[in-house]
Amino acid sequence: MRRSSAKTITVVMPYCAYSRSDTKSDARSPIAARDTMQMLETMGMDRLIVVDMHSGQMQGFLSPNVPSDNITAIKVGALYFAEQIEDRDDLNLVVVAPHAKAVPRAKDFWNVLLQRGKPARFAMVMRKPALGELERKEMCKDKKDGNCEGDSKTVDGAPAYEVVGDDHVRGCTAIIVDDILDSAESLSQTAETLKAAGAERIWAFATHGLFSPGAVDLIE
């Protein structure tokens, strides 16, 4: 587009690929989100518009010469839910953040429901410390395929997830709010945790439905 004499180039990106790779998880691992931003800037982008960027810090990966706008769809989803349950007062709603990074988005969703006159409470699902690599390998020895990727247990054998504010969940309708639904493993584990805590119904909202192979089956 630069060669076609475009004065300015604005990139509208509903979903930013590699947005979850915004920090170094291991030594010598790449920060792919930074590479994506740098590639777009190098190609001549003047402005970036993204919908529900996974992490706000990604805007700092761009130089000051390239402004960016992070537009959220969370409030739109909250308005949809509020309209669907307009005449129902028996749901005992509770908005649930499936992990720590989802808390700001879930709070925005929660505030919209409150503004629309829908009383709701707030809860959060926390992940307990994961198994160390040595303990995980020991647990895998008895498995035929040697794979324990899906094992959601801590060293003491307790579930790896727990609800913070479980009194808010018991007997309620839980709405899980997140930005990305990819493999649906996080969603399913959150739903199982809420069921164990006594949730009566479980609904979910996510901005970006990627639905990797097997995700739909896992949800169902």
PDB file of C-alpha atoms in Angstrom:
ATOM      1  CA  MET A   1       0.000   0.000   0.000  1.00  0.00           C
ATOM      2  CA  ARG A   2       2.944   2.328   0.520  1.00  0.00           C
ATOM      3  CA  ARG A   3       3.954   1.736  -3.080  1.00  0.00           C
ATOM      4  CA  SER A   4       0.401   2.701  -4.072  1.00  0.00           C
ATOM      5  CA  SER A   5       0.975   6.085  -2.389  1.00  0.00           C
ATOM      6  CA  ALA A   6      -1.310   5.509   0.585  1.00  0.00           C
ATOM      7  CA  LYS A   7      -1.043   8.476   2.943  1.00  0.00           C
ATOM      8  CA  THR A   8      -1.785   6.481   6.097  1.00  0.00           C
ATOM      9  CA  ILE A   9      -2.297   2.780   6.814  1.00  0.00           C
ATOM     10  CA  THR A  10      -4.587   1.686   9.638  1.00  0.00           C
ATOM     11  CA  VAL A  11      -4.618  -1.998  10.506  1.00  0.00           C
ATOM     12  CA  VAL A  12      -7.885  -3.307  11.988  1.00  0.00           C
ATOM     13  CA  MET A  13      -7.094  -6.632  13.639  1.00  0.00           C
ATOM     14  CA  PRO A  14     -10.069  -8.324  15.352  1.00  0.00           C
ATOM     15  CA  TYR A  15      -7.788 -11.015  16.783  1.00  0.00           C
ATOM     16  CA  CYS A  16      -4.070 -10.591  17.311  1.00  0.00           C
ATOM     17  CA  ALA A  17      -2.225 -13.842  16.700  1.00  0.00           C
ATOM     18  CA  TYR A  18       0.411 -14.940  19.245  1.00  0.00           C
ATOM     19  CA  SER A  19      -1.006 -12.445  21.747  1.00  0.00           C
ATOM     20  CA  ARG A  20      -0.633 -14.958  24.588  1.00  0.00           C
ATOM     21  CA  SER A  21       3.111 -15.113  23.968  1.00  0.00           C
ATOM     22  CA  ASP A  22       3.746 -11.709  25.536  1.00  0.00           C
ATOM     23  CA  THR A  23       6.368 -12.719  28.117  1.00  0.00           C
ATOM     24  CA  LYS A  24       9.362 -15.038  28.292  1.00  0.00           C
ATOM     25  CA  SER A  25       8.169 -18.279  29.873  1.00  0.00           C
ATOM     26  CA  ASP A  26      11.555 -20.030  29.653  1.00  0.00           C
ATOM     27  CA  ALA A  27      15.151 -19.127  28.913  1.00  0.00           C
ATOM     28  CA  ARG A  28      15.708 -18.348  25.225  1.00  0.00           C
ATOM     29  CA  SER A  29      11.997 -18.568  24.463  1.00  0.00           C
ATOM     30  CA  PRO A  30      10.639 -15.969  22.006  1.00  0.00           C
ATOM     31  CA  ILE A  31       8.214 -13.168  22.761  1.00  0.00           C
ATOM     32  CA  ALA A  32       6.130 -13.817  19.662  1.00  0.00           C
ATOM     33  CA  ALA A  33       3.661 -11.006  20.361  1.00  0.00           C
ATOM     34  CA  ARG A  34       6.511  -8.488  20.206  1.00  0.00           C
ATOM     35  CA  ASP A  35       7.685  -9.977  16.907  1.00  0.00           C
ATOM     36  CA  THR A  36       4.173  -9.675  15.461  1.00  0.00           C
ATOM     37  CA  MET A  37       3.931  -6.007  16.428  1.00  0.00           C
ATOM     38  CA  GLN A  38       7.397  -5.282  15.042  1.00  0.00           C
ATOM     39  CA  MET A  39       6.555  -6.995  11.745  1.00  0.00           C
ATOM     40  CA  LEU A  40       3.415  -4.883  11.292  1.00  0.00           C
ATOM     41  CA  GLU A  41       5.285  -1.697  12.115  1.00  0.00           C
ATOM     42  CA  THR A  42       8.126  -2.554   9.742  1.00  0.00           C
ATOM     43  CA  MET A  43       5.613  -3.060   6.912  1.00  0.00           C
ATOM     44  CA  GLY A  44       4.515   0.564   7.307  1.00  0.00           C
ATOM     45  CA  MET A  45       1.517   0.505   9.651  1.00  0.00           C
ATOM     46  CA  ASP A  46       0.530   3.944  11.001  1.00  0.00           C
ATOM     47  CA  ARG A  47      -2.182   2.916  13.462  1.00  0.00           C
ATOM     48  CA  LEU A  48      -3.447  -0.333  15.001  1.00  0.00           C
ATOM     49  CA  ILE A  49      -6.981  -1.184  16.139  1.00  0.00           C
ATOM     50  CA  VAL A  50      -7.426  -4.446  18.040  1.00  0.00           C
ATOM     51  CA  VAL A  51     -10.435  -6.053  19.695  1.00  0.00           C
ATOM     52  CA  ASP A  52      -9.786  -7.297  23.252  1.00  0.00           C
ATOM     53  CA  MET A  53      -6.015  -7.549  23.170  1.00  0.00           C
ATOM     54  CA  HIS A  54      -5.013 -10.408  25.482  1.00  0.00           C
ATOM     55  CA  SER A  55      -2.608  -8.216  27.415  1.00  0.00           C
ATOM     56  CA  GLY A  56      -2.597  -4.434  27.431  1.00  0.00           C
ATOM     57  CA  GLN A  57       1.187  -4.393  27.654  1.00  0.00           C
ATOM     58  CA  MET A  58       1.307  -5.396  23.980  1.00  0.00           C
ATOM     59  CA  GLN A  59       0.548  -1.786  23.086  1.00  0.00           C
ATOM     60  CA  GLY A  60       3.976  -0.991  24.514  1.00  0.00           C
ATOM     61  CA  PHE A  61       5.572  -3.247  21.901  1.00  0.00           C
ATOM     62  CA  LEU A  62       4.879  -0.545  19.309  1.00  0.00           C
ATOM     63  CA  SER A  63       6.955   2.598  18.988  1.00  0.00           C
ATOM     64  CA  PRO A  64       5.405   5.927  20.122  1.00  0.00           C
ATOM     65  CA  ASN A  65       4.990   6.836  16.441  1.00  0.00           C
ATOM     66  CA  VAL A  66       2.338   4.092  16.008  1.00  0.00           C
ATOM     67  CA  PRO A  67      -0.729   4.688  18.225  1.00  0.00           C
ATOM     68  CA  SER A  68      -3.017   1.773  19.009  1.00  0.00           C
ATOM     69  CA  ASP A  69      -6.605   1.345  20.191  1.00  0.00           C
ATOM     70  CA  ASN A  70      -7.732  -1.669  22.205  1.00  0.00           C
ATOM     71  CA  ILE A  71     -11.496  -1.943  21.702  1.00  0.00           C
ATOM     72  CA  THR A  72     -13.404  -4.248  24.048  1.00  0.00           C
ATOM     73  CA  ALA A  73     -16.399  -6.421  23.208  1.00  0.00           C
ATOM     74  CA  ILE A  74     -16.909  -7.483  26.823  1.00  0.00           C
ATOM     75  CA  LYS A  75     -19.531  -4.815  27.485  1.00  0.00           C
ATOM     76  CA  VAL A  76     -21.417  -5.787  24.326  1.00  0.00           C
ATOM     77  CA  GLY A  77     -21.547  -9.374  25.548  1.00  0.00           C
ATOM     78  CA  ALA A  78     -22.750  -8.253  28.969  1.00  0.00           C
ATOM     79  CA  LEU A  79     -25.559  -6.238  27.379  1.00  0.00           C
ATOM     80  CA  TYR A  80     -26.594  -9.305  25.379  1.00  0.00           C
ATOM     81  CA  PHE A  81     -26.794 -11.440  28.520  1.00  0.00           C
ATOM     82  CA  ALA A  82     -28.718  -8.703  30.345  1.00  0.00           C
ATOM     83  CA  GLU A  83     -31.291  -8.578  27.540  1.00  0.00           C
ATOM     84  CA  GLN A  84     -31.672 -12.359  27.434  1.00  0.00           C
ATOM     85  CA  ILE A  85     -32.437 -12.570  31.155  1.00  0.00           C
ATOM     86  CA  GLU A  86     -34.460  -9.360  31.342  1.00  0.00           C
ATOM     87  CA  ASP A  87     -37.530 -11.026  32.882  1.00  0.00           C
ATOM     88  CA  ARG A  88     -35.758 -13.617  35.027  1.00  0.00           C
ATOM     89  CA  ASP A  89     -35.098 -12.973  38.688  1.00  0.00           C
ATOM     90  CA  ASP A  90     -34.456 -16.587  39.747  1.00  0.00           C
ATOM     91  CA  LEU A  91     -30.936 -17.014  38.387  1.00  0.00           C
ATOM     92  CA  ASN A  92     -28.777 -15.751  41.291  1.00  0.00           C
ATOM     93  CA  LEU A  93     -26.060 -14.590  38.917  1.00  0.00           C
ATOM     94  CA  VAL A  94     -22.355 -14.712  39.651  1.00  0.00           C
ATOM     95  CA  VAL A  95     -19.708 -13.511  37.189  1.00  0.00           C
ATOM     96  CA  VAL A  96     -16.590 -15.688  37.237  1.00  0.00           C
ATOM     97  CA  ALA A  97     -13.044 -14.868  36.128  1.00  0.00           C
ATOM     98  CA  PRO A  98     -11.400 -18.173  35.072  1.00  0.00           C
ATOM     99  CA  HIS A  99      -7.904 -16.923  35.958  1.00  0.00           C
ATOM    100  CA  ALA A 100      -6.121 -13.885  37.356  1.00  0.00           C
ATOM    101  CA  LYS A 101      -5.578 -12.135  34.006  1.00  0.00           C
ATOM    102  CA  ALA A 102      -9.313 -12.338  33.264  1.00  0.00           C
ATOM    103  CA  VAL A 103     -10.327 -10.381  36.376  1.00  0.00           C
ATOM    104  CA  PRO A 104     -10.416  -6.885  34.739  1.00  0.00           C
ATOM    105  CA  ARG A 105     -12.541  -8.171  31.846  1.00  0.00           C
ATOM    106  CA  ALA A 106     -14.888 -10.051  34.166  1.00  0.00           C
ATOM    107  CA  LYS A 107     -15.266  -6.960  36.359  1.00  0.00           C
ATOM    108  CA  ASP A 108     -16.280  -4.864  33.323  1.00  0.00           C
ATOM    109  CA  PHE A 109     -18.867  -7.536  32.463  1.00  0.00           C
ATOM    110  CA  TRP A 110     -20.089  -7.564  36.076  1.00  0.00           C
ATOM    111  CA  ASN A 111     -20.413  -3.769  36.232  1.00  0.00           C
ATOM    112  CA  VAL A 112     -22.605  -3.713  33.115  1.00  0.00           C
ATOM    113  CA  LEU A 113     -24.984  -6.255  34.647  1.00  0.00           C
ATOM    114  CA  LEU A 114     -25.198  -4.171  37.812  1.00  0.00           C
ATOM    115  CA  GLN A 115     -25.870  -1.016  35.798  1.00  0.00           C
ATOM    116  CA  ARG A 116     -28.694  -2.809  33.997  1.00  0.00           C
ATOM    117  CA  GLY A 117     -30.311  -3.668  37.319  1.00  0.00           C
ATOM    118  CA  LYS A 118     -29.221  -7.305  37.375  1.00  0.00           C
ATOM    119  CA  PRO A 119     -27.894  -8.142  40.845  1.00  0.00           C
ATOM    120  CA  ALA A 120     -24.830 -10.335  40.523  1.00  0.00           C
ATOM    121  CA  ARG A 121     -21.886 -11.411  42.596  1.00  0.00           C
ATOM    122  CA  PHE A 122     -18.267 -11.937  41.644  1.00  0.00           C
ATOM    123  CA  ALA A 123     -15.962 -14.941  42.002  1.00  0.00           C
ATOM    124  CA  MET A 124     -12.657 -16.097  40.635  1.00  0.00           C
ATOM    125  CA  VAL A 125     -11.069 -19.461  39.891  1.00  0.00           C
ATOM    126  CA  MET A 126      -7.456 -19.795  40.987  1.00  0.00           C
ATOM    127  CA  ARG A 127      -4.981 -22.399  39.829  1.00  0.00           C
ATOM    128  CA  LYS A 128      -2.928 -24.030  42.542  1.00  0.00           C
ATOM    129  CA  PRO A 129       0.831 -24.501  42.066  1.00  0.00           C
ATOM    130  CA  ALA A 130       1.414 -27.018  39.303  1.00  0.00           C
ATOM    131  CA  LEU A 131       3.424 -30.190  39.657  1.00  0.00           C
ATOM    132  CA  GLY A 132       7.158 -29.823  39.322  1.00  0.00           C
ATOM    133  CA  GLU A 133       8.727 -31.470  36.314  1.00  0.00           C
ATOM    134  CA  LEU A 134      10.265 -34.334  38.336  1.00  0.00           C
ATOM    135  CA  GLU A 135       7.007 -35.100  40.140  1.00  0.00           C
ATOM    136  CA  ARG A 136       5.138 -35.004  36.833  1.00  0.00           C
ATOM    137  CA  LYS A 137       7.550 -37.479  35.240  1.00  0.00           C
ATOM    138  CA  GLU A 138       7.155 -39.829  38.197  1.00  0.00           C
ATOM    139  CA  MET A 139       3.384 -39.751  37.795  1.00  0.00           C
ATOM    140  CA  CYS A 140       3.734 -40.466  34.073  1.00  0.00           C
ATOM    141  CA  LYS A 141       5.710 -43.693  34.531  1.00  0.00           C
ATOM    142  CA  ASP A 142       2.582 -45.763  35.074  1.00  0.00           C
ATOM    143  CA  LYS A 143       0.839 -44.358  32.019  1.00  0.00           C
ATOM    144  CA  LYS A 144       1.124 -46.326  28.786  1.00  0.00           C
ATOM    145  CA  ASP A 145       1.707 -43.325  26.580  1.00  0.00           C
ATOM    146  CA  GLY A 146       3.925 -41.586  29.124  1.00  0.00           C
ATOM    147  CA  ASN A 147       1.894 -38.428  28.723  1.00  0.00           C
ATOM    148  CA  CYS A 148       0.317 -36.593  31.672  1.00  0.00           C
ATOM    149  CA  GLU A 149      -0.255 -33.225  30.005  1.00  0.00           C
ATOM    150  CA  GLY A 150      -3.912 -33.246  31.006  1.00  0.00           C
ATOM    151  CA  ASP A 151      -3.270 -34.110  34.653  1.00  0.00           C
ATOM    152  CA  SER A 152      -4.874 -31.367  36.750  1.00  0.00           C
ATOM    153  CA  LYS A 153      -3.614 -32.472  40.173  1.00  0.00           C
ATOM    154  CA  THR A 154      -1.200 -30.870  42.571  1.00  0.00           C
ATOM    155  CA  VAL A 155       1.507 -32.776  44.428  1.00  0.00           C
ATOM    156  CA  ASP A 156      -0.864 -33.570  47.300  1.00  0.00           C
ATOM    157  CA  GLY A 157      -3.443 -35.037  44.910  1.00  0.00           C
ATOM    158  CA  ALA A 158      -5.961 -32.217  45.368  1.00  0.00           C
ATOM    159  CA  PRO A 159      -7.670 -30.571  42.354  1.00  0.00           C
ATOM    160  CA  ALA A 160      -5.434 -27.950  40.740  1.00  0.00           C
ATOM    161  CA  TYR A 161      -8.245 -25.372  40.647  1.00  0.00           C
ATOM    162  CA  GLU A 162     -10.346 -23.829  43.388  1.00  0.00           C
ATOM    163  CA  VAL A 163     -12.974 -21.118  43.590  1.00  0.00           C
ATOM    164  CA  VAL A 164     -12.221 -17.921  45.480  1.00  0.00           C
ATOM    165  CA  GLY A 165     -15.589 -16.931  46.890  1.00  0.00           C
ATOM    166  CA  ASP A 166     -17.267 -20.341  46.619  1.00  0.00           C
ATOM    167  CA  ASP A 167     -20.112 -19.124  48.856  1.00  0.00           C
ATOM    168  CA  HIS A 168     -21.088 -16.857  45.960  1.00  0.00           C
ATOM    169  CA  VAL A 169     -21.250 -19.811  43.549  1.00  0.00           C
ATOM    170  CA  ARG A 170     -23.312 -22.393  45.425  1.00  0.00           C
ATOM    171  CA  GLY A 171     -26.802 -22.656  43.918  1.00  0.00           C
ATOM    172  CA  CYS A 172     -26.142 -19.834  41.435  1.00  0.00           C
ATOM    173  CA  THR A 173     -25.941 -19.337  37.687  1.00  0.00           C
ATOM    174  CA  ALA A 174     -22.275 -18.746  36.852  1.00  0.00           C
ATOM    175  CA  ILE A 175     -21.143 -16.738  33.816  1.00  0.00           C
ATOM    176  CA  ILE A 176     -17.516 -17.411  32.885  1.00  0.00           C
ATOM    177  CA  VAL A 177     -15.942 -14.414  31.118  1.00  0.00           C
ATOM    178  CA  ASP A 178     -12.706 -14.638  29.120  1.00  0.00           C
ATOM    179  CA  ASP A 179     -11.166 -13.197  25.965  1.00  0.00           C
ATOM    180  CA  ILE A 180      -9.958 -16.314  24.086  1.00  0.00           C
ATOM    181  CA  LEU A 181     -11.556 -19.731  23.711  1.00  0.00           C
ATOM    182  CA  ASP A 182      -8.997 -21.940  21.980  1.00  0.00           C
ATOM    183  CA  SER A 183      -8.689 -25.560  23.124  1.00  0.00           C
ATOM    184  CA  ALA A 184     -11.477 -25.040  25.716  1.00  0.00           C
ATOM    185  CA  GLU A 185      -9.419 -26.871  28.339  1.00  0.00           C
ATOM    186  CA  SER A 186      -9.385 -23.843  30.647  1.00  0.00           C
ATOM    187  CA  LEU A 187     -13.126 -23.361  30.167  1.00  0.00           C
ATOM    188  CA  SER A 188     -13.937 -27.008  30.879  1.00  0.00           C
ATOM    189  CA  GLN A 189     -11.701 -27.106  33.955  1.00  0.00           C
ATOM    190  CA  THR A 190     -13.300 -23.913  35.241  1.00  0.00           C
ATOM    191  CA  ALA A 191     -16.767 -25.359  34.647  1.00  0.00           C
ATOM    192  CA  GLU A 192     -15.858 -28.567  36.498  1.00  0.00           C
ATOM    193  CA  THR A 193     -14.528 -26.527  39.406  1.00  0.00           C
ATOM    194  CA  LEU A 194     -17.723 -24.454  39.551  1.00  0.00           C
ATOM    195  CA  LYS A 195     -19.882 -27.580  39.424  1.00  0.00           C
ATOM    196  CA  ALA A 196     -17.914 -29.054  42.298  1.00  0.00           C
ATOM    197  CA  ALA A 197     -18.475 -25.803  44.219  1.00  0.00           C
ATOM    198  CA  GLY A 198     -22.240 -26.144  43.769  1.00  0.00           C
ATOM    199  CA  ALA A 199     -23.061 -23.979  40.738  1.00  0.00           C
ATOM    200  CA  GLU A 200     -26.512 -24.783  39.370  1.00  0.00           C
ATOM    201  CA  ARG A 201     -26.012 -23.476  35.819  1.00  0.00           C
ATOM    202  CA  ILE A 202     -22.867 -22.500  33.924  1.00  0.00           C
ATOM    203  CA  TRP A 203     -22.789 -20.094  30.999  1.00  0.00           C
ATOM    204  CA  ALA A 204     -19.747 -18.656  29.241  1.00  0.00           C
ATOM    205  CA  PHE A 205     -18.744 -15.675  27.127  1.00  0.00           C
ATOM    206  CA  ALA A 206     -15.519 -15.221  25.148  1.00  0.00           C
ATOM    207  CA  THR A 207     -14.624 -12.580  22.577  1.00  0.00           C
ATOM    208  CA  HIS A 208     -12.415 -14.730  20.337  1.00  0.00           C
ATOM    209  CA  GLY A 209     -13.733 -18.202  19.542  1.00  0.00           C
ATOM    210  CA  LEU A 210     -10.779 -19.996  17.927  1.00  0.00           C
ATOM    211  CA  PHE A 211     -12.142 -23.498  18.584  1.00  0.00           C
ATOM    212  CA  SER A 212      -9.107 -25.670  17.951  1.00  0.00           C
ATOM    213  CA  PRO A 213      -9.788 -29.322  16.999  1.00  0.00           C
ATOM    214  CA  GLY A 214     -11.596 -31.044  19.840  1.00  0.00           C
ATOM    215  CA  ALA A 215     -12.708 -27.833  21.549  1.00  0.00           C
ATOM    216  CA  VAL A 216     -16.394 -28.162  20.668  1.00  0.00           C
ATOM    217  CA  ASP A 217     -16.475 -31.791  21.817  1.00  0.00           C
ATOM    218  CA  LEU A 218     -14.833 -30.767  25.098  1.00  0.00           C
ATOM    219  CA  ILE A 219     -17.418 -28.027  25.639  1.00  0.00           C
ATOM    220  CA  GLU A 220     -20.311 -30.377  24.938  1.00  0.00           C
TER     221      GLU A 220
END
